[in-house]
Short mmCIF file of C-alpha atoms and ligand atoms in Angstrom, two decimals:
data_model
loop_
_atom_site.label_atom_id
_atom_site.label_comp_id
_atom_site.label_asym_id
_atom_site.label_seq_id
_atom_site.Cartn_x
_atom_site.Cartn_y
_atom_site.Cartn_z
CA MET A 1 0.00 0.00 0.00
CA ASP A 2 2.81 2.44 0.92
CA GLN A 3 4.25 2.05 -2.61
CA LEU A 4 1.07 3.10 -4.43
CA ASN A 5 1.59 6.07 -6.67
CA ILE A 6 -1.46 8.24 -5.97
CA GLN A 7 -1.94 12.00 -5.81
CA GLY A 8 -3.47 11.96 -2.34
CA GLN A 9 -1.90 10.92 0.98
CA ILE A 10 -1.51 7.52 2.61
CA LEU A 11 -1.21 7.78 6.38
CA THR A 12 -0.12 5.17 8.90
CA GLU A 13 0.57 5.25 12.62
CA LYS A 14 4.08 6.43 11.74
CA SER A 15 2.61 9.62 10.24
CA GLY A 16 2.04 10.87 13.81
CA ASP A 17 -0.35 13.75 14.50
CA ILE A 18 -1.93 13.86 11.04
CA TYR A 19 -2.79 10.15 11.36
CA LEU A 20 -4.29 10.75 14.82
CA ALA A 21 -6.27 13.76 13.53
CA ALA A 22 -7.61 11.64 10.66
CA LEU A 23 -8.83 8.97 13.10
CA ARG A 24 -11.00 11.49 14.95
CA ARG A 25 -14.78 11.17 14.62
CA ASN A 26 -17.75 13.09 16.03
CA SER A 27 -17.96 10.49 18.79
CA ASP A 28 -14.83 9.07 20.44
CA LEU A 29 -16.62 5.70 20.38
CA SER A 30 -16.62 5.73 16.56
CA SER A 31 -12.86 5.82 16.13
CA LEU A 32 -10.83 2.64 15.43
CA PRO A 33 -7.07 2.32 14.71
CA ALA A 34 -6.84 1.86 10.94
CA LYS A 35 -3.71 0.34 9.42
CA TYR A 36 -3.91 2.78 6.52
CA ILE A 37 -5.84 5.98 6.00
CA VAL A 38 -5.97 7.02 2.38
CA GLN A 39 -6.99 10.60 1.59
CA PRO A 40 -7.65 10.74 -2.16
CA THR A 41 -7.53 14.10 -3.90
CA VAL A 42 -8.75 12.87 -7.31
CA TYR A 43 -11.27 10.13 -8.09
CA ASP A 44 -8.62 8.08 -9.93
CA ASP A 45 -6.73 7.66 -6.64
CA ILE A 46 -9.41 5.30 -5.38
CA PRO A 47 -9.46 2.27 -7.78
CA PRO A 48 -5.78 1.30 -7.22
CA VAL A 49 -6.31 1.54 -3.46
CA LEU A 50 -9.29 -0.80 -3.68
CA ALA A 51 -7.36 -3.22 -5.88
CA CYS A 52 -4.39 -3.22 -3.51
CA ALA A 53 -6.55 -3.74 -0.39
CA LEU A 54 -8.39 -6.64 -2.01
CA ALA A 55 -5.16 -8.26 -3.26
CA GLN A 56 -3.83 -8.73 0.29
CA SER A 57 -4.19 -12.12 1.89
CA PRO A 58 -6.53 -11.92 3.67
CA PRO A 59 -7.98 -8.83 1.96
CA LEU A 60 -7.94 -5.66 4.06
CA GLU A 61 -11.26 -4.42 5.38
CA ILE A 62 -12.29 -1.22 3.59
CA ALA A 63 -14.21 1.55 5.35
CA VAL A 64 -15.29 4.83 3.80
CA LYS A 65 -15.41 8.09 5.73
CA GLY A 66 -17.50 11.07 4.62
CA GLY A 67 -17.93 13.58 7.44
CA GLY A 68 -17.31 11.08 10.26
CA ALA A 69 -20.50 12.08 12.07
CA HIS A 70 -22.16 8.67 12.23
CA SER A 71 -22.11 7.36 15.78
CA SER A 72 -21.25 3.76 14.83
CA THR A 73 -17.79 2.60 13.70
CA TRP A 74 -18.91 2.24 10.07
CA ALA A 75 -16.49 4.92 8.84
CA SER A 76 -13.54 3.42 10.74
CA SER A 77 -11.57 0.18 10.61
CA ASN A 78 -9.61 -1.79 13.16
CA GLY A 79 -6.48 -2.80 11.25
CA GLY A 80 -7.96 -2.24 7.79
CA ILE A 81 -8.03 0.70 5.46
CA VAL A 82 -10.11 3.86 5.65
CA ILE A 83 -10.79 5.77 2.47
CA ASP A 84 -11.14 9.21 4.01
CA LEU A 85 -12.89 11.55 1.58
CA SER A 86 -12.12 14.72 3.51
CA LYS A 87 -9.91 16.18 0.76
CA LEU A 88 -12.70 15.64 -1.80
CA ASN A 89 -14.86 18.47 -0.52
CA LYS A 90 -15.37 20.80 -3.47
CA VAL A 91 -18.79 22.41 -3.96
CA THR A 92 -19.56 23.60 -7.48
CA LEU A 93 -22.64 25.56 -8.40
CA ALA A 94 -23.94 24.99 -11.94
CA GLU A 95 -23.79 27.98 -14.26
CA ASP A 96 -27.59 28.24 -14.30
CA LYS A 97 -27.60 27.92 -10.45
CA GLN A 98 -30.32 25.27 -10.65
CA SER A 99 -28.07 22.59 -9.19
CA VAL A 100 -24.95 22.15 -7.12
CA THR A 101 -22.40 19.33 -7.29
CA VAL A 102 -20.87 18.41 -3.98
CA GLN A 103 -17.93 16.05 -3.52
CA GLY A 104 -18.48 13.07 -1.25
CA GLY A 105 -16.25 14.25 1.60
CA ALA A 106 -17.79 17.72 1.97
CA LEU A 107 -19.57 18.71 5.14
CA TRP A 108 -22.91 20.51 4.99
CA GLY A 109 -21.07 23.59 6.28
CA ASP A 110 -18.97 23.55 3.06
CA VAL A 111 -22.18 23.52 1.00
CA TYR A 112 -23.79 26.37 2.94
CA GLU A 113 -20.65 28.53 2.45
CA VAL A 114 -21.43 28.46 -1.27
CA THR A 115 -25.24 28.47 -1.31
CA VAL A 116 -25.61 31.26 1.25
CA ARG A 117 -23.53 33.60 -0.94
CA GLU A 118 -25.99 33.00 -3.78
CA ARG A 119 -29.14 33.16 -1.61
CA LEU A 120 -29.96 29.56 -2.53
CA GLU A 121 -30.96 26.52 -0.49
CA VAL A 122 -30.12 22.82 -0.65
CA VAL A 123 -31.95 20.18 1.36
CA GLY A 124 -29.23 19.36 3.88
CA SER A 125 -28.37 18.84 7.52
CA PRO A 126 -29.32 21.23 10.31
CA LEU A 127 -25.75 20.83 11.61
CA TRP A 128 -22.70 22.04 9.65
CA PHE A 129 -20.36 19.19 10.69
CA VAL A 130 -22.48 16.34 9.33
CA GLY A 131 -21.09 14.85 6.11
CA VAL A 132 -22.98 15.17 2.84
CA GLY A 133 -22.18 11.54 1.88
CA GLY A 134 -23.56 9.62 4.85
CA PHE A 135 -26.44 12.04 5.47
CA THR A 136 -27.68 11.83 1.89
CA LEU A 137 -27.26 8.11 1.22
CA GLY A 138 -29.19 7.42 4.46
CA GLY A 139 -32.17 9.52 3.29
CA GLY A 140 -31.39 12.99 4.64
CA TYR A 141 -34.07 14.53 6.88
CA SER A 142 -33.55 18.30 6.75
CA PRO A 143 -35.19 21.42 8.19
CA LEU A 144 -36.22 22.06 4.56
CA SER A 145 -37.81 18.61 4.15
CA GLY A 146 -41.26 19.98 4.99
CA GLU A 147 -41.11 22.06 1.81
CA HIS A 148 -38.84 20.00 -0.44
CA GLY A 149 -38.74 16.38 0.76
CA LEU A 150 -35.62 14.49 1.74
CA ALA A 151 -32.06 15.00 0.48
CA ILE A 152 -32.43 11.89 -1.71
CA ASP A 153 -35.55 13.38 -3.28
CA ASN A 154 -33.41 16.30 -4.43
CA MET A 155 -30.58 14.22 -5.88
CA LEU A 156 -30.18 14.54 -9.64
CA ALA A 157 -27.11 12.32 -10.12
CA ALA A 158 -24.00 10.96 -8.46
CA THR A 159 -20.56 9.80 -9.51
CA VAL A 160 -19.85 6.44 -7.91
CA VAL A 161 -16.63 4.43 -7.58
CA LEU A 162 -17.67 0.79 -7.71
CA ALA A 163 -16.06 -2.15 -5.93
CA ASP A 164 -14.40 -3.30 -9.18
CA GLY A 165 -12.80 0.12 -9.65
CA ARG A 166 -15.09 1.44 -12.37
CA ILE A 167 -16.20 5.05 -11.97
CA VAL A 168 -19.78 5.50 -13.18
CA GLU A 169 -22.47 8.13 -13.33
CA ALA A 170 -25.69 7.13 -11.56
CA SER A 171 -28.80 9.04 -12.56
CA PRO A 172 -32.35 8.30 -13.74
CA HIS A 173 -30.83 7.67 -17.21
CA THR A 174 -27.51 5.97 -16.50
CA GLU A 175 -27.21 3.04 -14.06
CA PRO A 176 -30.79 3.68 -12.88
CA ASP A 177 -30.81 0.68 -10.50
CA LEU A 178 -27.68 1.97 -8.80
CA PHE A 179 -29.23 5.44 -8.61
CA TRP A 180 -32.31 3.91 -7.00
CA ALA A 181 -30.26 1.92 -4.47
CA ILE A 182 -27.98 4.69 -3.23
CA ARG A 183 -31.01 6.86 -2.45
CA GLY A 184 -31.64 5.35 0.97
CA GLY A 185 -29.51 2.19 0.76
CA GLY A 186 -26.41 3.83 2.29
CA GLY A 187 -22.81 3.06 1.35
CA GLN A 188 -23.47 -0.54 0.31
CA PHE A 189 -23.04 -0.02 -3.43
CA GLY A 190 -19.98 2.16 -3.89
CA ILE A 191 -18.34 5.44 -2.95
CA ALA A 192 -20.35 8.48 -3.97
CA VAL A 193 -17.47 10.77 -4.87
CA ASP A 194 -19.87 13.49 -5.88
CA ILE A 195 -23.59 14.13 -5.68
CA THR A 196 -25.58 16.68 -7.64
CA PHE A 197 -28.55 18.28 -5.89
CA LYS A 198 -31.37 20.54 -6.98
CA THR A 199 -31.14 24.04 -5.52
CA HIS A 200 -34.12 26.02 -4.20
CA PRO A 201 -34.78 29.72 -3.64
CA TYR A 202 -33.74 31.35 -0.37
CA ALA A 203 -35.99 30.15 2.49
CA GLY A 204 -34.85 32.59 5.19
CA PRO A 205 -34.73 34.46 7.33
CA PHE A 206 -35.13 31.68 9.85
CA GLY A 207 -36.63 32.03 13.31
CA SER A 208 -34.41 29.81 15.41
CA GLY A 209 -33.90 29.33 19.12
CA VAL A 210 -35.10 27.58 22.23
CA LEU A 211 -38.12 27.35 24.54
CA ALA A 212 -37.70 25.27 27.71
CA TYR A 213 -40.17 23.87 30.23
CA PRO A 214 -39.81 21.96 33.49
CA GLY A 215 -40.70 18.27 33.28
CA SER A 216 -43.90 18.84 35.25
CA GLN A 217 -45.28 20.55 32.14
CA LEU A 218 -44.91 17.52 29.86
CA PRO A 219 -48.69 16.83 29.60
CA SER A 220 -49.46 20.46 28.68
CA VAL A 221 -46.63 20.63 26.15
CA LEU A 222 -47.82 17.40 24.51
CA LYS A 223 -51.35 18.80 24.35
CA VAL A 224 -50.11 21.98 22.61
CA ILE A 225 -48.11 19.86 20.16
CA GLN A 226 -51.23 17.84 19.26
CA ASP A 227 -53.14 21.07 18.51
CA TRP A 228 -50.25 22.76 16.70
CA LYS A 229 -49.79 19.73 14.43
CA THR A 230 -53.27 20.18 12.97
CA THR A 231 -52.27 23.58 11.58
CA GLN A 232 -48.52 23.04 11.09
CA THR A 233 -47.23 24.24 7.72
CA PRO A 234 -44.20 22.80 5.88
CA ALA A 235 -42.30 25.96 6.86
CA GLU A 236 -42.16 25.02 10.55
CA ARG A 237 -39.67 22.47 11.80
CA PHE A 238 -39.44 21.94 15.54
CA THR A 239 -37.27 19.52 17.44
CA MET A 240 -38.26 18.57 20.96
CA THR A 241 -35.63 17.23 23.33
CA PHE A 242 -35.76 15.61 26.72
CA SER A 243 -32.58 16.90 28.32
CA ARG A 244 -31.07 18.27 31.52
CA PRO A 245 -29.70 21.73 30.74
CA ALA A 246 -27.04 23.39 32.89
CA PRO A 247 -26.84 24.86 35.44
CA HIS A 248 -29.67 23.07 37.24
CA PHE A 249 -29.60 19.73 35.30
CA LYS A 250 -33.29 19.14 36.03
CA PRO A 251 -35.36 17.09 33.55
CA SER A 252 -36.62 19.56 30.96
CA ILE A 253 -38.58 19.66 27.75
CA VAL A 254 -36.78 21.83 25.25
CA ILE A 255 -38.37 22.93 21.97
CA LEU A 256 -35.95 24.05 19.24
CA PRO A 257 -37.87 25.75 16.43
CA ILE A 258 -36.55 26.48 12.96
CA VAL A 259 -39.17 28.55 11.14
CA LEU A 260 -38.65 29.34 7.45
CA HIS A 261 -39.60 32.61 5.70
CA ASP A 262 -39.75 34.29 9.09
CA GLU A 263 -39.42 37.98 8.21
CA ASN A 264 -39.29 40.01 11.47
CA LEU A 265 -40.14 36.79 13.36
CA THR A 266 -43.76 37.27 12.26
CA ARG A 267 -44.41 33.63 11.46
CA SER A 268 -42.65 32.24 14.54
CA SER A 269 -44.51 34.69 16.81
CA LYS A 270 -47.75 33.28 15.49
CA VAL A 271 -46.90 29.57 15.63
CA LEU A 272 -45.14 29.80 18.98
CA ALA A 273 -48.00 31.69 20.67
CA PRO A 274 -49.63 28.58 22.21
CA PHE A 275 -46.23 27.32 23.35
CA ARG A 276 -45.53 30.71 24.94
CA ALA A 277 -48.90 30.64 26.67
CA LEU A 278 -47.47 27.80 28.78
CA GLN A 279 -44.88 30.28 30.10
CA PRO A 280 -41.61 28.54 29.29
CA VAL A 281 -38.80 29.12 31.78
CA LEU A 282 -36.54 30.00 28.86
CA ASP A 283 -37.69 31.70 25.65
CA LYS A 284 -34.96 32.79 23.24
CA VAL A 285 -35.93 32.89 19.57
CA ALA A 286 -33.97 35.16 17.25
CA PRO A 287 -33.71 35.69 13.50
CA ALA A 288 -30.96 33.77 11.71
CA PRO A 289 -30.20 35.12 8.24
CA ASP A 290 -29.32 31.82 6.58
CA MET A 291 -28.79 28.06 6.90
CA LYS A 292 -25.09 28.52 7.60
CA THR A 293 -25.98 30.47 10.75
CA VAL A 294 -28.70 27.97 11.70
CA SER A 295 -26.24 25.10 11.28
CA HIS A 296 -23.92 26.63 13.91
CA ALA A 297 -26.65 27.33 16.48
CA ALA A 298 -25.85 24.24 18.55
CA ASP A 299 -22.05 24.68 18.54
CA ALA A 300 -21.58 25.86 22.13
CA GLY A 301 -23.83 23.15 23.59
CA LEU A 302 -22.21 20.39 21.57
CA ALA A 303 -18.68 21.55 22.42
CA ALA A 304 -19.48 21.08 26.11
CA ALA A 305 -21.12 17.65 25.68
CA PRO A 306 -19.26 14.42 26.56
CA ARG A 307 -17.55 12.94 23.48
CA ARG A 308 -18.47 9.34 24.31
CA LEU A 309 -21.65 9.33 22.28
CA VAL A 310 -23.83 6.54 20.97
CA ILE A 311 -26.92 7.32 18.93
CA ARG A 312 -29.77 5.09 17.93
CA GLY A 313 -32.89 6.26 16.20
CA THR A 314 -36.15 5.06 14.82
CA MET A 315 -39.33 6.28 13.21
CA PHE A 316 -42.71 6.98 14.74
CA SER A 317 -46.12 7.80 13.29
CA ASP A 318 -47.49 10.42 15.68
CA PHE A 319 -46.86 12.20 18.98
CA PHE A 320 -48.83 9.64 20.96
CA PRO A 321 -48.85 10.94 24.56
CA GLU A 322 -48.55 7.40 25.99
CA LEU A 323 -45.48 6.71 23.85
CA LEU A 324 -43.73 9.97 24.73
CA THR A 325 -44.60 9.70 28.42
CA ALA A 326 -43.24 6.14 28.58
CA VAL A 327 -39.95 7.33 27.04
CA TRP A 328 -39.86 10.34 29.36
CA ASP A 329 -40.18 8.12 32.45
CA ARG A 330 -37.44 5.80 31.25
CA TRP A 331 -35.13 8.70 30.37
CA VAL A 332 -35.66 10.49 33.71
CA ALA A 333 -34.92 7.30 35.65
CA PHE A 334 -31.78 6.58 33.61
CA THR A 335 -30.29 10.07 33.79
CA GLU A 336 -31.05 10.27 37.50
CA SER A 337 -29.35 6.96 38.21
CA ASN A 338 -25.79 8.01 37.39
CA GLU A 339 -24.21 11.44 36.95
CA ASP A 340 -21.88 10.08 34.23
CA VAL A 341 -24.80 9.69 31.81
CA ARG A 342 -26.75 12.81 32.78
CA ALA A 343 -26.04 14.43 29.38
CA SER A 344 -27.96 11.66 27.58
CA ALA A 345 -30.92 13.08 25.71
CA VAL A 346 -33.89 12.08 23.59
CA LEU A 347 -34.71 14.04 20.40
CA TRP A 348 -38.04 14.10 18.60
CA ASP A 349 -38.11 15.54 15.11
CA MET A 350 -41.26 17.42 14.21
CA THR A 351 -40.75 18.19 10.53
CA HIS A 352 -43.94 18.38 8.49
CA PRO A 353 -44.02 14.98 6.74
CA GLY A 354 -46.25 15.99 3.81
CA GLU A 355 -43.68 16.45 1.07
CA LEU A 356 -41.76 13.23 1.65
CA THR A 357 -44.97 11.25 1.21
CA GLN A 358 -45.32 12.48 -2.39
CA ILE A 359 -42.69 9.97 -3.51
CA PRO A 360 -43.84 6.34 -4.02
CA SER A 361 -42.28 3.90 -1.54
CA ASP A 362 -40.58 1.93 -4.33
CA ALA A 363 -39.18 5.00 -6.14
CA THR A 364 -36.11 5.10 -3.90
CA ALA A 365 -34.58 2.53 -1.53
CA LEU A 366 -35.92 4.38 1.52
CA ARG A 367 -38.42 2.23 3.36
CA ASN A 368 -40.97 4.71 4.70
CA ARG A 369 -43.07 7.06 2.63
CA ALA A 370 -46.20 7.06 4.78
CA PRO A 371 -46.34 10.12 7.07
CA HIS A 372 -43.79 9.69 9.85
CA TYR A 373 -41.27 11.45 12.04
CA TRP A 374 -37.89 10.32 13.38
CA MET A 375 -36.49 10.27 16.88
CA ALA A 376 -33.01 9.70 18.26
CA VAL A 377 -31.61 8.67 21.58
CA GLN A 378 -28.21 10.13 22.35
CA GLY A 379 -26.48 8.12 25.05
CA ARG A 380 -23.60 10.22 26.37
CA SER A 381 -21.14 9.22 29.03
CA THR A 382 -18.36 11.10 30.81
CA THR A 383 -16.52 7.86 31.67
CA ASP A 384 -15.62 4.59 29.94
CA ALA A 385 -17.26 2.72 32.81
CA SER A 386 -20.73 4.03 31.89
CA VAL A 387 -20.51 3.57 28.12
CA GLN A 388 -22.21 0.17 28.18
CA ALA A 389 -25.07 1.56 30.28
CA ALA A 390 -25.50 4.37 27.74
CA ARG A 391 -25.49 1.85 24.88
CA ASP A 392 -28.06 -0.34 26.61
CA PHE A 393 -30.23 2.68 27.30
CA THR A 394 -30.29 3.78 23.64
CA THR A 395 -31.18 0.24 22.57
CA SER A 396 -33.95 -0.08 25.13
CA VAL A 397 -35.56 3.26 24.27
CA VAL A 398 -35.62 2.82 20.49
CA SER A 399 -37.00 -0.68 20.95
CA LEU A 400 -39.71 0.74 23.18
CA VAL A 401 -40.60 3.40 20.60
CA ARG A 402 -40.67 0.93 17.74
CA GLU A 403 -42.82 -1.58 19.67
CA LYS A 404 -45.26 1.01 20.97
CA ASN A 405 -45.55 2.63 17.57
CA ALA A 406 -46.32 -0.76 16.04
CA GLU A 407 -49.05 -1.26 18.65
CA LEU A 408 -50.57 2.20 18.21
CA ALA A 409 -50.09 2.63 14.44
CA THR A 410 -47.74 0.55 12.30
CA ASP A 411 -44.19 -0.81 12.34
CA LEU A 412 -41.81 1.62 10.65
CA GLY A 413 -38.54 -0.23 11.27
CA TRP A 414 -35.18 1.43 11.97
CA PHE A 415 -33.60 4.65 10.71
CA LEU A 416 -30.44 3.68 8.75
CA SER A 417 -28.60 6.91 9.58
CA MET A 418 -29.04 6.14 13.25
CA CYS A 419 -28.44 2.39 13.31
CA GLN A 420 -25.49 0.73 15.03
CA GLY A 421 -25.08 -2.31 12.75
CA ASP A 422 -26.79 -5.08 14.72
CA GLU A 423 -30.20 -4.29 13.21
CA LYS A 424 -31.66 -6.71 10.66
CA ALA A 425 -31.57 -5.48 7.05
CA GLU A 426 -35.26 -6.38 6.60
CA ASP A 427 -36.17 -4.09 9.49
CA VAL A 428 -34.23 -1.20 7.95
CA PHE A 429 -35.24 -1.58 4.31
CA GLY A 430 -38.59 -3.38 4.53
CA ALA A 431 -40.15 -4.28 1.20
CA ASN A 432 -37.27 -2.67 -0.72
CA LEU A 433 -34.74 -5.22 0.56
CA ALA A 434 -35.36 -7.76 -2.23
CA ARG A 435 -34.48 -5.25 -4.96
CA LEU A 436 -31.53 -3.96 -2.93
CA ARG A 437 -30.19 -7.52 -2.76
CA ASP A 438 -30.45 -7.80 -6.56
CA VAL A 439 -28.62 -4.50 -7.03
CA LYS A 440 -25.97 -5.61 -4.54
CA ALA A 441 -25.44 -8.81 -6.55
CA ARG A 442 -24.83 -6.70 -9.63
CA TYR A 443 -22.60 -3.98 -8.17
CA ASP A 444 -20.88 -5.62 -5.18
CA PRO A 445 -21.30 -9.42 -5.29
CA LYS A 446 -18.18 -9.98 -3.12
CA LYS A 447 -19.34 -7.57 -0.39
CA VAL A 448 -16.35 -5.28 -0.62
CA TRP A 449 -18.53 -2.72 1.15
CA SER A 450 -18.87 -4.71 4.33
CA LYS A 451 -19.52 -2.02 6.93
CA GLY A 452 -22.93 -0.83 8.09
CA ILE A 453 -26.17 -2.67 7.54
CA VAL A 454 -24.76 -5.22 5.12
CA ILE A 455 -27.06 -6.26 2.30
CA GLU A 456 -26.63 -9.88 1.26
CA PRO A 457 -26.40 -10.15 -2.55
CA THR A 458 -29.05 -12.28 -4.20
CA LEU A 459 -27.48 -15.65 -5.03
C1 LIG B 1 -25.54 15.23 16.03
C2 LIG B 1 -26.16 14.54 14.83
C3 LIG B 1 -27.34 15.04 14.27
C4 LIG B 1 -27.91 14.42 13.14
N1 LIG B 1 -29.05 14.94 12.59
C5 LIG B 1 -29.57 14.37 11.48
C6 LIG B 1 -30.72 14.92 10.84
O1 LIG B 1 -31.26 15.97 11.23
N2 LIG B 1 -31.22 14.27 9.75
C7 LIG B 1 -30.64 13.13 9.26
O2 LIG B 1 -31.12 12.60 8.25
N3 LIG B 1 -29.56 12.58 9.84
C8 LIG B 1 -29.02 13.17 10.94
N4 LIG B 1 -27.92 12.62 11.54
C9 LIG B 1 -27.40 11.34 11.06
C10 LIG B 1 -26.39 11.53 9.96
O3 LIG B 1 -27.07 11.85 8.77
C11 LIG B 1 -25.60 10.23 9.76
O4 LIG B 1 -24.86 9.98 10.91
C12 LIG B 1 -24.71 10.28 8.54
O5 LIG B 1 -24.26 8.97 8.25
C13 LIG B 1 -23.53 11.19 8.72
O6 LIG B 1 -22.84 11.32 7.51
P1 LIG B 1 -21.25 11.41 7.50
O7 LIG B 1 -20.81 11.47 6.08
O8 LIG B 1 -20.80 12.46 8.42
O9 LIG B 1 -20.92 10.02 8.17
P2 LIG B 1 -19.68 9.04 8.21
O10 LIG B 1 -19.54 8.71 9.65
O11 LIG B 1 -18.50 9.56 7.49
O12 LIG B 1 -20.25 7.80 7.41
C14 LIG B 1 -21.44 7.17 7.75
C15 LIG B 1 -21.72 6.04 6.77
O13 LIG B 1 -21.92 6.58 5.46
C16 LIG B 1 -20.95 6.05 4.57
N5 LIG B 1 -20.53 7.15 3.66
C17 LIG B 1 -20.21 8.42 4.03
N6 LIG B 1 -19.92 9.15 2.94
C18 LIG B 1 -20.04 8.31 1.89
C19 LIG B 1 -19.87 8.48 0.49
N7 LIG B 1 -19.51 9.65 -0.03
N8 LIG B 1 -20.07 7.40 -0.33
C20 LIG B 1 -20.44 6.20 0.19
N9 LIG B 1 -20.61 5.99 1.52
C21 LIG B 1 -20.41 7.04 2.34
C22 LIG B 1 -19.81 5.57 5.43
O14 LIG B 1 -19.07 4.56 4.80
C23 LIG B 1 -20.56 5.07 6.65
O15 LIG B 1 -21.09 3.79 6.40
C24 LIG B 1 -27.31 13.25 12.63
C25 LIG B 1 -26.13 12.75 13.20
C26 LIG B 1 -25.54 13.39 14.28
C27 LIG B 1 -24.27 12.85 14.86
#
């Protein structure tokens, strides 16, 4: 591997600090000691690296890193090779400004740097440090999804490096099966070295901020949410968290609104009125001029959070009070039990689901197109000793949500972008799994892409 003549860099332990920096992930639990980290700078760097890794006996495990935000170890390898796309992070706006082509290692912050200058929007992450690659191939639930659907619904094409080293264009016209599979099937089919997205007109200014309530107000907050949902427009995206904010660390319900087209906070004043009537203990909503600003809103809080983080997530059909209350009780008990895990939180996404339901459920590999929301459990620990407890907690809560949702509505399976790898492929991909297995047989029959929720090729 060291002898390969490529334009990018090949790092090993001997490379010192740059190797250690390249191992770093959003969660310390996601980092593994790779034998080689390859940082390609041109697409042609990748095929010889794949060939060399596969020619070893036994072949080296290959992992692909986009932004490194996923909380599993899917973008890392213990003793294998990581193809780290961080130097492939160019963002190129088309001349007609109708689309933007983003390289597979760019972060959403890199995209917003470009789109904000042009007063354009792309359906992307609410957080700047999330990678475009992993976010998009997993579906991509954005604050703009209420108006424009998911990131995959805004994909026009992608350039993909396949397991056999070919570099192909995937679009509705070329390699259409591959194009179908990467929209929701994750990194199981190749490396998306660039993705072209539709752009949209400016959706700001955004009303963004925080309203917080003591836990005793959970029933009233849930009641207001039920009423608000009946009039919610696609321009309002709220996230609710169960968390223990400093300095008091008491169980709290925190609503984080992002309201689009919110000139002079007019729209947010209207939609937040019933939430304000409950007299939150904290009410700080301010105008943010653009998505770049919105994507940095959580920086201070996240910088202070413990870096041992495990996330699991799942889907749910509605804000059933019995479901949310059951999770609340479990979360309060867990975070009270041990100070090490007090920063663990539960997030409930409240994006208007209307637009994503306009796409038929077999048009992309994404399982769910009936109205739904997603939720995530963030298990955080300040010590190694409590990591397992945090892991067990995330598993128990998402299982509870999935089971209760199946009882109250329907089973929606797991959320690929927030899986840990022990989930069954049929639970993640549902009825689309059979076609995914056929596409896997065609594009990666030897399972070179062996990290993540591995899809078994059809025999
Ligand atoms: C704090 C936080 C908030 C989040 N919020 C949201 C949210 O609002 N909506 C949402 O939809 N998701 C959200 N996510 C989940 C996020 O989308 C996934 O974790 C996603 O995988 C991150 O992408 P990445 O490129 O940074 O990941 P990485 O850790 O680099 O990779 C994750 C997986 O994707 C694969 N991959 C990455 N890039 C490529 C590529 N170019 N080609 C092929 N495979 C690739 C990797 O091999 C790996 O299997 C959030 C995650 C975090 C940590």
